[in-house]
Coordinates of C-alpha atoms in Angstrom, one line a residue:
Chain J
M27 CA 118.2 -51.1 60.7
K28 CA 118.8 -47.6 61.9
N29 CA 116.6 -46.4 59.1
T30 CA 113.7 -48.6 60.3
I31 CA 114.0 -47.5 63.8
I32 CA 113.9 -43.8 62.8
M33 CA 110.9 -44.5 60.7
L34 CA 109.1 -46.4 63.5
V35 CA 109.9 -43.7 66.0
A36 CA 108.7 -41.0 63.6
L37 CA 105.5 -42.9 62.9
I38 CA 104.6 -43.6 66.5
G39 CA 105.5 -40.1 67.6
L40 CA 103.5 -38.6 64.9
S41 CA 100.4 -40.8 65.4
I42 CA 100.4 -40.0 69.1
S43 CA 100.6 -36.3 68.5
A44 CA 97.9 -36.6 65.8
S45 CA 95.4 -38.4 68.0
A46 CA 96.0 -36.0 70.8
Q47 CA 94.7 -33.2 68.6
I48 CA 91.3 -34.7 68.2
Y49 CA 88.4 -33.6 70.4
H50 CA 85.1 -35.4 70.2
T51 CA 81.6 -36.1 71.6
A52 CA 78.7 -38.4 70.7
S53 CA 76.1 -36.5 72.7
G54 CA 76.1 -33.1 71.1
K55 CA 72.8 -31.2 71.2
I56 CA 71.1 -29.8 68.1
S57 CA 67.6 -28.3 68.2
F58 CA 65.5 -26.6 65.6
F59 CA 62.5 -24.4 65.6
S60 CA 59.9 -23.7 63.0
K61 CA 57.8 -20.7 63.8
T62 CA 54.6 -19.7 61.9
P63 CA 51.5 -17.9 63.1
V64 CA 49.6 -21.2 62.9
E65 CA 52.0 -23.6 64.6
D66 CA 55.4 -23.7 66.5
I67 CA 57.4 -26.9 65.9
D68 CA 60.5 -27.8 67.8
A69 CA 62.7 -30.9 67.9
K70 CA 65.9 -31.9 69.7
S71 CA 68.6 -34.4 69.2
N72 CA 71.0 -35.3 71.9
S73 CA 73.2 -37.6 70.0
T74 CA 75.1 -35.5 67.5
V75 CA 78.6 -36.8 66.9
V76 CA 81.3 -34.1 66.6
L77 CA 85.0 -34.3 65.8
L78 CA 87.4 -31.3 66.0
N79 CA 91.0 -31.3 65.0
T80 CA 92.6 -28.5 67.0
N81 CA 95.7 -28.7 64.9
N82 CA 94.1 -27.5 61.8
N83 CA 90.7 -26.2 63.0
E84 CA 88.7 -28.8 61.0
V85 CA 85.4 -29.8 62.4
V86 CA 82.8 -32.4 61.4
F87 CA 79.2 -32.7 62.8
K88 CA 77.0 -35.7 62.0
V89 CA 73.5 -36.3 63.3
Q90 CA 71.1 -39.1 62.5
N91 CA 67.8 -37.5 61.4
T92 CA 65.8 -40.2 63.2
S93 CA 67.4 -39.0 66.5
F94 CA 65.4 -35.8 66.5
K95 CA 62.6 -36.1 69.0
F96 CA 59.4 -34.1 68.6
P97 CA 56.7 -33.7 71.3
N98 CA 54.2 -35.0 68.7
K99 CA 55.2 -38.4 67.3
L100 CA 53.1 -38.0 64.2
M101 CA 55.1 -34.9 63.3
E102 CA 58.3 -36.9 64.0
E103 CA 57.2 -39.5 61.5
H104 CA 56.2 -36.9 58.9
F105 CA 59.6 -35.2 59.4
N106 CA 61.4 -38.4 58.6
E107 CA 59.1 -39.8 56.0
K108 CA 57.9 -36.8 54.0
Y109 CA 60.5 -34.0 54.5
M110 CA 63.9 -35.4 55.3
E111 CA 63.3 -38.8 53.6
S112 CA 65.5 -40.3 56.3
E113 CA 65.4 -43.8 54.8
K114 CA 67.2 -42.4 51.8
Y115 CA 69.2 -39.7 53.6
P116 CA 69.7 -41.0 57.1
N117 CA 72.2 -38.3 58.3
S118 CA 72.7 -34.6 58.2
I119 CA 76.4 -33.7 58.1
F120 CA 78.5 -30.5 58.3
S121 CA 82.1 -30.7 57.5
G122 CA 84.2 -27.5 57.6
K123 CA 86.9 -25.4 59.1
I124 CA 87.0 -22.7 61.8
N125 CA 88.4 -19.6 60.2
E126 CA 90.0 -18.0 63.3
T127 CA 93.2 -19.0 65.1
I128 CA 92.3 -20.2 68.6
D129 CA 94.7 -21.0 71.4
Y130 CA 93.0 -24.2 72.6
T131 CA 95.4 -24.5 75.6
K132 CA 94.0 -21.3 77.2
D133 CA 90.7 -21.1 78.8
G134 CA 88.5 -18.4 77.3
S135 CA 85.6 -17.6 75.0
Y136 CA 86.2 -16.9 71.3
D137 CA 83.8 -15.6 68.6
I138 CA 84.4 -17.5 65.5
T139 CA 83.1 -18.2 62.0
V140 CA 83.1 -21.6 60.4
T141 CA 83.0 -22.4 56.7
G142 CA 82.1 -25.7 55.2
K143 CA 79.7 -28.0 53.5
L144 CA 76.3 -28.5 55.0
N145 CA 74.6 -31.7 53.8
I146 CA 70.9 -32.0 54.5
H147 CA 68.5 -34.2 52.6
G148 CA 71.3 -35.2 50.3
V149 CA 71.8 -31.6 49.1
E150 CA 75.2 -29.9 49.9
Q151 CA 75.4 -26.2 50.5
L152 CA 78.6 -24.2 51.1
R153 CA 77.8 -22.1 54.2
T154 CA 79.5 -19.8 56.8
F155 CA 78.1 -19.7 60.3
N156 CA 78.8 -17.5 63.2
G157 CA 79.5 -19.2 66.5
K158 CA 81.4 -19.3 69.7
V159 CA 84.2 -21.5 71.0
V160 CA 84.5 -21.8 74.8
V161 CA 87.7 -23.5 76.1
K162 CA 87.5 -24.6 79.7
D163 CA 89.3 -27.2 81.7
Q164 CA 90.4 -29.3 78.7
S165 CA 87.0 -29.3 77.2
I166 CA 85.9 -27.3 74.1
Q167 CA 82.3 -26.0 73.8
L168 CA 81.0 -25.2 70.3
I169 CA 77.9 -23.0 70.1
S170 CA 76.2 -21.7 67.0
D171 CA 72.8 -20.4 65.9
F172 CA 72.0 -20.4 62.2
K173 CA 69.2 -20.6 59.7
V174 CA 68.4 -23.2 57.1
K175 CA 66.2 -22.4 54.2
V176 CA 64.3 -25.6 53.5
A177 CA 64.2 -24.8 49.7
D178 CA 68.0 -24.7 49.7
H179 CA 68.0 -28.4 50.5
K180 CA 65.2 -29.3 48.1
I181 CA 62.8 -30.1 50.9
D182 CA 59.4 -29.8 49.4
I183 CA 56.5 -28.6 51.6
P184 CA 53.1 -29.4 50.2
K185 CA 50.7 -26.5 49.8
L186 CA 48.3 -28.0 52.3
V187 CA 50.7 -27.6 55.2
V188 CA 52.7 -24.6 53.9
A189 CA 51.1 -22.4 56.6
K190 CA 52.3 -24.7 59.4
I191 CA 55.9 -25.1 58.5
A192 CA 58.3 -22.2 58.2
E193 CA 60.4 -21.6 55.1
V194 CA 63.4 -20.8 57.2
I195 CA 64.2 -23.0 60.1
D196 CA 66.2 -21.8 63.1
V197 CA 68.9 -24.2 64.2
H198 CA 70.7 -24.2 67.6
V199 CA 73.9 -26.2 68.1
D200 CA 75.5 -26.7 71.5
T201 CA 78.1 -29.3 72.0
T202 CA 80.9 -29.9 74.5
L203 CA 84.0 -31.9 73.2
I204 CA 86.6 -33.7 75.2
P205 CA 90.0 -35.0 74.1
K206 CA 89.8 -38.3 72.2
K207 CA 92.0 -40.9 73.7
Chain Y
M166 CA 120.1 -38.3 53.1
K167 CA 117.9 -41.2 52.4
K168 CA 116.8 -41.3 56.0
I169 CA 115.9 -37.7 56.0
V170 CA 113.8 -38.1 52.9
T171 CA 112.0 -41.1 54.3
V172 CA 111.2 -39.3 57.5
L173 CA 110.0 -36.3 55.6
I174 CA 107.8 -38.4 53.4
L175 CA 106.3 -40.0 56.5
L176 CA 105.8 -36.6 58.1
M177 CA 104.0 -35.3 55.1
A178 CA 101.9 -38.5 54.8
N179 CA 100.9 -38.3 58.4
N180 CA 100.0 -34.6 58.2
L181 CA 97.8 -35.3 55.1
F182 CA 96.1 -38.1 57.0
A183 CA 95.3 -35.7 59.9
Q184 CA 93.9 -33.1 57.6
N185 CA 91.7 -35.1 55.2
D186 CA 90.3 -37.9 57.2
L187 CA 88.2 -36.3 59.8
L188 CA 85.2 -37.5 57.8
K189 CA 86.6 -41.0 57.7
M190 CA 87.3 -40.9 61.3
M191 CA 83.7 -39.9 61.8
E192 CA 82.6 -43.1 60.1
E193 CA 84.6 -45.1 62.6
E194 CA 83.4 -42.9 65.5
A195 CA 79.8 -43.0 64.5
P196 CA 79.2 -45.9 62.0
S197 CA 76.0 -45.3 60.0
K198 CA 73.4 -47.2 61.9
P199 CA 70.5 -49.1 60.2
T200 CA 67.6 -46.7 60.0
P201 CA 64.2 -48.0 61.1
V202 CA 61.7 -48.1 58.2
F203 CA 58.8 -45.9 59.0
A204 CA 55.4 -45.4 57.4
T205 CA 55.1 -48.9 56.0
F206 CA 51.4 -48.1 56.1
K207 CA 49.5 -44.9 56.8
S208 CA 47.6 -46.2 59.8
T209 CA 47.2 -49.0 62.3
R210 CA 44.7 -50.6 60.0
L211 CA 44.9 -51.4 56.3
V212 CA 41.2 -51.6 55.8
N213 CA 40.0 -54.2 58.3
L214 CA 43.3 -55.9 59.0
H215 CA 45.8 -54.6 61.5
T216 CA 49.1 -53.4 60.0
N217 CA 52.5 -53.2 61.7
E218 CA 51.9 -49.6 62.6
Q219 CA 51.6 -48.9 66.3
M220 CA 50.4 -46.0 68.3
K221 CA 53.5 -44.3 69.6
A222 CA 54.1 -43.9 73.3
K223 CA 51.6 -41.6 75.0
H224 CA 49.6 -41.1 71.9
L225 CA 45.9 -41.8 71.7
D226 CA 43.9 -42.8 68.7
F227 CA 40.2 -42.1 68.5
R228 CA 38.9 -44.3 65.8
I229 CA 35.5 -44.5 64.1
Q230 CA 34.9 -47.5 61.8
H231 CA 31.9 -47.4 59.6
R232 CA 30.4 -49.8 57.1
F233 CA 27.3 -48.9 55.3
Q234 CA 24.7 -51.4 53.9
P235 CA 25.3 -53.2 50.6
M236 CA 25.3 -50.8 47.7
Q237 CA 23.0 -53.0 45.5
I238 CA 24.2 -51.4 42.3
D239 CA 23.4 -54.3 40.1
K240 CA 21.4 -53.2 37.0
E241 CA 18.5 -55.5 37.9
N242 CA 18.3 -54.2 41.4
V243 CA 15.9 -51.4 42.0
Y244 CA 16.9 -50.8 45.6
G245 CA 20.2 -49.2 44.9
L246 CA 19.1 -45.6 44.6
Y247 CA 16.1 -46.2 46.9
N248 CA 18.5 -47.0 49.8
M249 CA 21.0 -44.3 48.6
F250 CA 23.4 -47.1 47.7
G251 CA 23.5 -48.4 51.2
I252 CA 24.1 -45.2 53.3
D253 CA 20.6 -45.4 54.8
G254 CA 22.0 -47.9 57.3
A255 CA 25.3 -48.7 58.9
V256 CA 27.3 -50.7 61.4
M257 CA 30.1 -49.1 63.3
R258 CA 32.8 -49.4 65.9
L259 CA 34.1 -46.7 68.2
G260 CA 37.5 -47.3 69.6
L261 CA 40.1 -45.7 71.8
E262 CA 43.6 -47.1 71.2
Y263 CA 46.6 -46.0 73.2
G264 CA 50.4 -46.4 72.9
V265 CA 51.7 -47.6 76.3
T266 CA 55.2 -47.7 74.8
D267 CA 56.5 -47.3 71.2
K268 CA 56.2 -51.1 71.1
L269 CA 53.0 -51.8 72.9
M270 CA 49.5 -50.5 72.2
I271 CA 46.3 -51.4 73.9
G272 CA 42.7 -50.6 73.0
L273 CA 39.1 -50.7 73.8
G274 CA 36.2 -50.7 71.3
R275 CA 32.6 -51.4 70.9
S276 CA 30.9 -52.4 67.7
N277 CA 27.1 -52.6 67.2
I278 CA 27.3 -56.1 65.6
G279 CA 26.4 -58.3 68.5
K280 CA 26.8 -55.4 70.8
T281 CA 30.4 -56.5 71.1
Y282 CA 33.0 -55.0 73.3
D283 CA 36.6 -55.7 72.4
L284 CA 39.9 -55.4 74.2
M285 CA 43.0 -55.5 72.0
A286 CA 46.7 -55.4 72.3
K287 CA 49.4 -55.2 69.7
Y288 CA 53.1 -55.7 70.3
K289 CA 56.0 -54.9 68.0
I290 CA 58.4 -57.9 67.9
L291 CA 60.7 -57.0 65.0
Q292 CA 61.3 -53.7 63.2
Q293 CA 62.3 -53.6 59.6
T294 CA 65.5 -51.5 59.0
R295 CA 67.5 -50.2 56.1
G296 CA 71.3 -49.9 55.9
K297 CA 74.1 -52.3 56.8
K298 CA 73.0 -55.5 58.7
S299 CA 69.4 -54.6 58.2
M300 CA 66.3 -56.4 59.2
P301 CA 64.2 -57.3 56.1
I302 CA 60.8 -57.5 57.8
S303 CA 58.7 -56.2 60.6
V304 CA 56.8 -58.6 62.8
N305 CA 54.0 -57.7 65.2
Y306 CA 51.6 -59.7 67.4
F307 CA 48.0 -58.8 67.6
G308 CA 45.4 -60.3 70.0
N309 CA 42.0 -59.4 71.2
I310 CA 39.1 -60.6 73.3
G311 CA 35.6 -60.0 72.0
I312 CA 32.7 -59.9 74.5
N313 CA 29.3 -60.2 72.9
T314 CA 26.7 -58.6 75.1
L315 CA 23.5 -59.5 73.2
E316 CA 20.8 -61.0 75.5
F317 CA 21.0 -64.8 75.4
S318 CA 18.4 -66.2 73.0
D319 CA 17.2 -68.8 75.4
K320 CA 17.1 -67.3 78.9
T321 CA 15.7 -70.4 80.5
R322 CA 18.9 -72.3 79.8
N323 CA 21.9 -72.2 82.0
N324 CA 23.9 -69.6 80.2
F325 CA 27.6 -68.9 80.9
F326 CA 29.5 -65.6 80.6
T327 CA 32.3 -67.5 78.8
S328 CA 29.8 -68.2 76.0
R329 CA 30.1 -64.6 75.1
L330 CA 33.8 -64.6 74.5
S331 CA 35.8 -64.9 71.4
F332 CA 39.5 -64.6 70.8
V333 CA 41.9 -63.6 68.0
N334 CA 45.6 -64.3 67.7
Q335 CA 47.5 -62.9 64.8
I336 CA 51.1 -62.6 63.7
I337 CA 51.5 -59.6 61.3
I338 CA 54.5 -59.9 59.0
T339 CA 55.1 -56.8 56.8
R340 CA 57.7 -55.5 54.5
K341 CA 58.0 -52.1 52.9
F342 CA 59.7 -52.9 49.6
N343 CA 60.2 -49.3 48.6
D344 CA 58.4 -46.0 48.8
Y345 CA 55.6 -47.3 46.7
L346 CA 54.9 -50.8 47.8
S347 CA 54.3 -52.4 51.2
V348 CA 52.8 -55.8 51.8
A349 CA 51.4 -57.7 54.8
I350 CA 50.9 -61.4 55.5
S351 CA 49.0 -62.2 58.7
P352 CA 48.5 -65.8 59.8
S353 CA 45.4 -65.5 62.0
M354 CA 43.4 -67.7 64.4
V355 CA 39.9 -66.9 65.6
H356 CA 38.4 -68.9 68.4
Q357 CA 34.8 -68.7 69.4
N358 CA 33.7 -70.2 72.7
L359 CA 30.1 -70.6 71.4
V360 CA 29.1 -71.2 67.8
E361 CA 25.6 -71.3 66.3
N362 CA 25.8 -74.8 64.8
K363 CA 27.1 -78.0 66.4
S364 CA 29.0 -78.8 63.3
Q365 CA 30.7 -75.5 63.1
S366 CA 34.4 -75.2 64.0
H367 CA 35.3 -73.2 67.1
D368 CA 38.7 -72.4 65.6
I369 CA 39.0 -70.7 62.3
Y370 CA 42.5 -70.3 60.7
A371 CA 43.0 -67.7 58.0
L372 CA 45.7 -65.9 56.1
G373 CA 45.4 -62.1 55.9
L374 CA 47.0 -60.8 52.7
G375 CA 47.4 -57.1 52.2
A376 CA 49.1 -54.6 50.0
S377 CA 49.4 -50.9 49.9
I378 CA 50.5 -48.7 47.0
K379 CA 51.6 -45.1 47.4
I380 CA 49.8 -42.7 45.1
S381 CA 51.1 -39.4 46.5
R382 CA 52.7 -38.1 49.6
S383 CA 49.3 -38.1 51.4
A384 CA 47.4 -40.9 49.7
R385 CA 47.8 -44.7 49.4
F386 CA 45.7 -47.4 47.7
N387 CA 45.1 -50.5 49.8
F388 CA 43.9 -54.0 49.1
E389 CA 43.3 -56.9 51.3
Y390 CA 41.9 -60.5 51.1
I391 CA 41.6 -62.9 54.0
P392 CA 41.2 -66.5 52.8
R393 CA 40.1 -68.9 55.5
L394 CA 42.2 -72.1 55.6
N395 CA 39.7 -74.4 57.3
A396 CA 35.9 -74.7 57.7
R397 CA 35.3 -73.4 54.2
N398 CA 31.9 -75.2 53.7
E399 CA 30.4 -74.5 57.1
K400 CA 27.0 -72.8 57.3
K401 CA 25.0 -70.8 59.7
L402 CA 21.8 -72.2 61.2
N403 CA 19.8 -70.6 58.5
G404 CA 21.9 -72.3 55.8
T405 CA 24.0 -69.3 54.7
L406 CA 27.6 -70.0 53.8
F407 CA 30.5 -68.0 55.2
Y408 CA 32.7 -66.1 52.7
D409 CA 36.2 -64.7 52.7
A410 CA 36.6 -61.0 53.4
F411 CA 37.8 -58.8 50.6
A412 CA 38.4 -55.0 50.6
F413 CA 40.0 -52.2 48.7
G414 CA 40.2 -48.5 49.4
L415 CA 42.1 -45.3 49.8
D416 CA 44.0 -43.7 52.7
I417 CA 43.9 -40.0 52.7
E418 CA 46.0 -38.2 55.3
T419 CA 45.7 -34.6 56.5
G420 CA 48.0 -33.9 59.4
G421 CA 46.6 -35.6 62.5
H422 CA 43.7 -37.3 60.7
V423 CA 43.7 -40.3 58.5
F424 CA 40.6 -41.0 56.4
Q425 CA 40.3 -44.5 55.0
L426 CA 37.6 -44.8 52.4
H427 CA 36.9 -48.3 51.1
F428 CA 34.7 -50.9 49.6
T429 CA 34.3 -54.3 51.3
N430 CA 32.0 -57.4 50.9
G431 CA 31.5 -57.7 54.7
A432 CA 30.2 -55.6 57.5
G433 CA 32.6 -56.9 60.1
L434 CA 34.6 -54.4 62.2
I435 CA 36.7 -56.7 64.3
E436 CA 38.6 -59.8 63.4
Q437 CA 36.0 -62.3 64.8
Q438 CA 33.4 -60.6 62.6
F439 CA 35.1 -60.1 59.3
I440 CA 37.4 -63.2 59.2
S441 CA 35.0 -65.9 60.4
Q442 CA 31.5 -64.4 60.4
N443 CA 31.2 -62.8 57.0
T444 CA 28.1 -64.1 55.2
N445 CA 28.3 -61.8 52.1
K446 CA 29.6 -63.3 48.9
L447 CA 31.8 -61.0 46.8
T448 CA 29.5 -59.6 44.2
L449 CA 28.8 -56.1 42.9
N450 CA 25.5 -56.2 44.8
S451 CA 27.1 -57.0 48.2
L452 CA 29.9 -54.4 48.1
R453 CA 29.6 -51.9 50.8
F454 CA 31.0 -48.4 51.1
G455 CA 32.8 -47.8 54.4
F456 CA 35.3 -45.6 56.1
N457 CA 37.7 -45.5 59.0
L458 CA 38.4 -42.2 60.6
S459 CA 41.4 -41.9 62.9
R460 CA 42.4 -38.9 64.9
V461 CA 45.6 -39.1 66.9
F462 CA 46.2 -37.0 70.0
S463 CA 49.5 -36.5 71.6
L464 CA 49.3 -36.8 75.4
E465 CA 53.0 -36.1 75.8
K466 CA 53.8 -32.8 77.6
E467 CA 55.5 -30.1 75.6
G468 CA 59.2 -30.0 75.9
Q469 CA 59.8 -33.5 77.2

């Protein structure tokens, strides 16, 4: 009997502490830019889902490709149909770990690097990105700018439009996480 | 001792859970939603028939539909080359079609057959999706009003404006089976307020059948056939029979343009013309070359 009680207490105690370490959001912002002399293309998603485990610095980003909005809807359709093949690969996912130790209880801004797997168009790449963590009033802001080479993810750009779409896409991530209850 | 071991094991298990399952937790937090199926067809038209594709919100389509004269390429026929296989003459429709929302588009057009103006609307009722709990088909409604503005043949009679009107109602059921094959079935009804012959039906029911096969990332092969379900033996005043519309062709897409090049047995440009008023039998002689040209403009402001 005692045994069981200890087990239960341990379980409950641990699960509470485990859930308190998770920060999350479902409205993270990711935007990307493709700049060529012929055409500038930009798109934004405001529904990136992010989970951060402050206990072990693990972080996961997931964005539905169809949530990216383009000013030109024809481009949006081509992005999904021809390049990302969103019916086959609906999500882009990053799962990795922040390399620096951060005191998440103290307000402040920290420069960080994060290493993990970036999965776009069904192709996984091990990447390290520079970024920033801003801790403020119980919320954690994650900011990063990085580049994605389309060829690294086997995204094929036909010769006809090669002048209009950059080979390297600039990506900007800005998300604010709050404790998960 | 046992107790300590148990607690330790639990501790470790819990720790492992916390470390490895952020991805699993992600699946709970953001379950993979069904993805809408896009690009079932390249354009809002297959050849003549409407597809389930809509103009997106705040996007304007300027559309030119062109049908040349019959090619007359039969061996016996000496007029083929003389008329440059039909391109000496043509019928056409100019149209402006606008996406009010992503689900509703409206349009205005004029074709030179019967100097007809048409007002159209198409509404997306169901959207095909992929993933868990997906929707297997897309369903759209299409309707239009045609206004024939030819001078009345007998001006001494008491003529009514309503005699100029004709109406189309159509349900468009489509499914994209895979990257390569999409099909459409469109039960259609054409109503004409005024018909040539007393014995002619005012209501024509037909079943639009269409298929589209992907050839490359920018090209598709399309086919359509629109059998009429009633009034199959009705004739015009001059004794000509009406025939079912048939067409096949290619879509070629280059950025904001879609070129649709095709061969049809009819000259009709809007439903009331090609579904119920086609007087050309399907023969090699009567095939016409035609094209649709679509240019889409985004009226959405940058950065919205």
